[in-house]
mmCIF file of C-alpha atoms in Angstrom:
data_model
loop_
_atom_site.group_PDB
_atom_site.id
_atom_site.type_symbol
_atom_site.label_atom_id
_atom_site.label_comp_id
_atom_site.label_asym_id
_atom_site.label_seq_id
_atom_site.Cartn_x
_atom_site.Cartn_y
_atom_site.Cartn_z
ATOM 1 C CA MET B 1 -0.028 0.054 0.051
ATOM 2 C CA ARG B 2 1.663 3.276 -1.136
ATOM 3 C CA MET B 3 0.674 6.083 1.220
ATOM 4 C CA THR B 4 1.592 9.834 0.798
ATOM 5 C CA ILE B 5 1.119 12.425 3.465
ATOM 6 C CA HIS B 6 0.938 15.961 2.807
ATOM 7 C CA THR B 7 0.503 18.982 5.114
ATOM 8 C CA ASN B 8 -0.506 22.576 4.709
ATOM 9 C CA GLY B 9 0.011 25.209 7.396
ATOM 10 C CA PHE B 10 2.419 23.344 9.715
ATOM 11 C CA ASP B 11 5.345 20.788 9.689
ATOM 12 C CA ILE B 12 4.642 17.125 10.291
ATOM 13 C CA THR B 13 6.460 15.664 13.256
ATOM 14 C CA THR B 14 7.813 12.144 13.083
ATOM 15 C CA ALA B 15 5.416 11.191 15.872
ATOM 16 C CA LEU B 16 2.461 12.465 13.762
ATOM 17 C CA ARG B 17 3.631 10.588 10.653
ATOM 18 C CA SER B 18 3.965 7.415 12.594
ATOM 19 C CA TYR B 19 0.552 7.766 14.050
ATOM 20 C CA ILE B 20 -1.135 8.341 10.750
ATOM 21 C CA GLU B 21 0.623 5.526 9.219
ATOM 22 C CA GLN B 22 -0.178 3.089 12.097
ATOM 23 C CA ARG B 23 -3.747 4.222 12.172
ATOM 24 C CA LEU B 24 -4.460 3.730 8.577
ATOM 25 C CA VAL B 25 -2.585 0.499 8.200
ATOM 26 C CA THR B 26 -4.913 -0.723 11.052
ATOM 27 C CA ALA B 27 -8.095 0.670 9.465
ATOM 28 C CA LEU B 28 -7.337 -0.161 5.664
ATOM 29 C CA GLY B 29 -4.573 -2.620 5.814
ATOM 30 C CA TRP B 30 -7.059 -5.417 4.999
ATOM 31 C CA ALA B 31 -7.926 -3.624 1.656
ATOM 32 C CA ARG B 32 -4.245 -3.142 0.328
ATOM 33 C CA HIS B 33 -4.999 -5.464 -2.561
ATOM 34 C CA HIS B 34 -7.912 -3.328 -3.513
ATOM 35 C CA MET B 35 -6.284 0.009 -3.232
ATOM 36 C CA ARG B 36 -3.940 1.738 -5.861
ATOM 37 C CA LYS B 37 -3.413 4.921 -3.982
ATOM 38 C CA LEU B 38 -3.777 6.162 -0.294
ATOM 39 C CA ALA B 39 -3.148 9.969 0.125
ATOM 40 C CA VAL B 40 -3.749 11.867 3.325
ATOM 41 C CA SER B 41 -3.802 15.770 3.406
ATOM 42 C CA LEU B 42 -3.683 17.536 6.808
ATOM 43 C CA SER B 43 -4.208 21.282 7.209
ATOM 44 C CA ASP B 44 -4.813 23.950 9.678
ATOM 45 C CA ILE B 45 -7.563 26.079 8.233
ATOM 46 C CA ASN B 46 -7.544 29.040 10.716
ATOM 47 C CA GLY B 47 -3.686 28.987 11.372
ATOM 48 C CA PRO B 48 -2.719 30.366 14.662
ATOM 49 C CA ARG B 49 -6.235 31.762 15.373
ATOM 50 C CA GLY B 50 -7.385 28.328 16.594
ATOM 51 C CA GLY B 51 -10.807 26.870 16.641
ATOM 52 C CA VAL B 52 -12.322 23.941 15.054
ATOM 53 C CA ASP B 53 -9.930 23.993 12.162
ATOM 54 C CA LYS B 54 -7.808 20.791 11.852
ATOM 55 C CA ARG B 55 -8.660 19.143 8.639
ATOM 56 C CA CYS B 56 -7.797 15.664 7.755
ATOM 57 C CA LYS B 57 -8.646 14.475 4.124
ATOM 58 C CA ILE B 58 -8.162 10.975 2.988
ATOM 59 C CA GLN B 59 -8.256 10.028 -0.665
ATOM 60 C CA VAL B 60 -8.316 6.136 -1.529
ATOM 61 C CA ARG B 61 -8.100 5.108 -5.244
ATOM 62 C CA LEU B 62 -9.547 1.669 -5.612
ATOM 63 C CA ALA B 63 -8.457 -0.891 -8.297
ATOM 64 C CA GLY B 64 -11.574 -0.087 -10.517
ATOM 65 C CA GLY B 65 -10.423 3.535 -10.804
ATOM 66 C CA ARG B 66 -13.042 4.654 -8.160
ATOM 67 C CA ASP B 67 -12.052 7.371 -5.768
ATOM 68 C CA ILE B 68 -13.263 7.522 -2.195
ATOM 69 C CA ILE B 69 -12.624 11.002 -0.541
ATOM 70 C CA ILE B 70 -13.267 11.415 3.348
ATOM 71 C CA ASP B 71 -12.852 15.002 4.737
ATOM 72 C CA ASP B 72 -13.103 15.581 8.567
ATOM 73 C CA ILE B 73 -12.467 18.641 10.575
ATOM 74 C CA ASP B 74 -12.042 18.794 14.437
ATOM 75 C CA ALA B 75 -10.435 21.065 16.965
ATOM 76 C CA ASP B 76 -7.930 18.088 17.789
ATOM 77 C CA LEU B 77 -5.972 16.829 14.707
ATOM 78 C CA TYR B 78 -5.698 13.182 16.180
ATOM 79 C CA ALA B 79 -9.485 13.150 16.543
ATOM 80 C CA ALA B 80 -9.867 14.256 12.900
ATOM 81 C CA ILE B 81 -7.462 11.517 11.824
ATOM 82 C CA ASP B 82 -9.255 8.900 13.800
ATOM 83 C CA ARG B 83 -12.633 9.652 12.508
ATOM 84 C CA ALA B 84 -11.550 9.954 9.003
ATOM 85 C CA ALA B 85 -9.725 6.645 9.200
ATOM 86 C CA ASP B 86 -12.975 4.917 10.448
ATOM 87 C CA ARG B 87 -15.099 6.662 7.846
ATOM 88 C CA ALA B 88 -12.637 5.508 5.120
ATOM 89 C CA ASP B 89 -12.697 1.949 6.305
ATOM 90 C CA ARG B 90 -16.534 1.914 6.118
ATOM 91 C CA ALA B 91 -16.574 3.494 2.692
ATOM 92 C CA VAL B 92 -14.093 1.064 1.237
ATOM 93 C CA VAL B 93 -15.861 -1.980 2.813
ATOM 94 C CA LYS B 94 -19.139 -0.645 1.057
ATOM 95 C CA GLN B 95 -17.466 -0.142 -2.175
ATOM 96 C CA VAL B 96 -15.672 -3.502 -2.342
ATOM 97 C CA GLU B 97 -18.817 -5.196 -1.383
ATOM 98 C CA ARG B 98 -20.556 -3.682 -4.368
ATOM 99 C CA THR B 99 -17.985 -4.725 -6.793
ATOM 100 C CA ARG B 100 -17.933 -8.484 -5.910
ATOM 101 C CA HIS B 101 -19.548 -10.738 -8.263
ATOM 102 C CA PHE B 102 -21.254 -13.735 -6.893
ATOM 103 C CA ALA B 103 -22.658 -16.522 -9.058
ATOM 104 C CA HIS B 104 -26.241 -16.995 -7.935
ATOM 105 C CA THR B 105 -27.247 -19.400 -10.685
ATOM 106 C CA ARG B 106 -25.948 -22.798 -11.513
ATOM 107 C CA LEU B 107 -23.913 -23.568 -14.413
ATOM 108 C CA PRO B 108 -25.531 -25.887 -17.156
ATOM 109 C CA GLY B 109 -22.922 -28.465 -16.377
ATOM 110 C CA GLN B 110 -23.866 -28.763 -12.973
ATOM 111 C CA LEU B 111 -27.663 -29.362 -13.758
ATOM 112 C CA ASP B 112 -26.907 -32.328 -16.172
ATOM 113 C CA ALA B 113 -24.687 -34.128 -13.765
ATOM 114 C CA PRO B 114 -24.759 -37.981 -14.438
ATOM 115 C CA ASP B 115 -26.726 -40.052 -11.895
ATOM 116 C CA THR B 116 -24.246 -42.312 -10.301
ATOM 117 C CA THR B 117 -26.778 -43.959 -7.908
ATOM 118 C CA GLY B 118 -28.445 -45.923 -10.477
ATOM 119 C CA ALA B 119 -31.880 -44.820 -9.298
ATOM 120 C CA ASP B 120 -34.605 -43.288 -11.538
ATOM 121 C CA ALA B 121 -34.618 -39.430 -11.168
ATOM 122 C CA ASP B 122 -38.280 -39.511 -12.051
ATOM 123 C CA ASP B 123 -39.375 -41.838 -9.081
ATOM 124 C CA PRO B 124 -39.941 -39.685 -5.967
ATOM 125 C CA GLN B 125 -39.348 -42.642 -3.616
ATOM 126 C CA ASP B 126 -35.621 -42.888 -5.078
ATOM 127 C CA ARG B 127 -34.841 -39.396 -4.278
ATOM 128 C CA PRO B 128 -32.837 -38.860 -1.015
ATOM 129 C CA SER B 129 -34.658 -36.765 1.523
ATOM 130 C CA ALA B 130 -33.402 -33.480 2.900
ATOM 131 C CA PRO B 131 -32.301 -33.540 6.521
ATOM 132 C CA PRO B 132 -34.678 -31.701 8.963
ATOM 133 C CA VAL B 133 -33.952 -28.120 9.496
ATOM 134 C CA PRO B 134 -33.390 -27.251 13.258
ATOM 135 C CA ARG B 135 -35.505 -24.584 14.600
#
């Protein structure tokens, strides 16, 4: 998983970089085979004036070329990172589930399987009964 981290308005510390990497690997590590790009952008909107102005933007590009962009703002940068990572995880799960293809029908070869029991398929007494379903 290739991850890029950009900041705007402040310098990133090694502790913050390490926290971001650890948090996103924990949240999105399962999807590394589905992702082509993971970009994190951190910014301080109001600068030194303070307030609810720390932004964490996460962009995930999936294998199908689809982009997921999560943007979160909080007074605490670490809280914004946590919430954005959780939201990115849920969004990636939802998108990966949508792209999975399941075969809901039988293939023609499975329907015409030869009868190896020697019983006549048209005789209901020769058919095996299904086990009872526990309730």
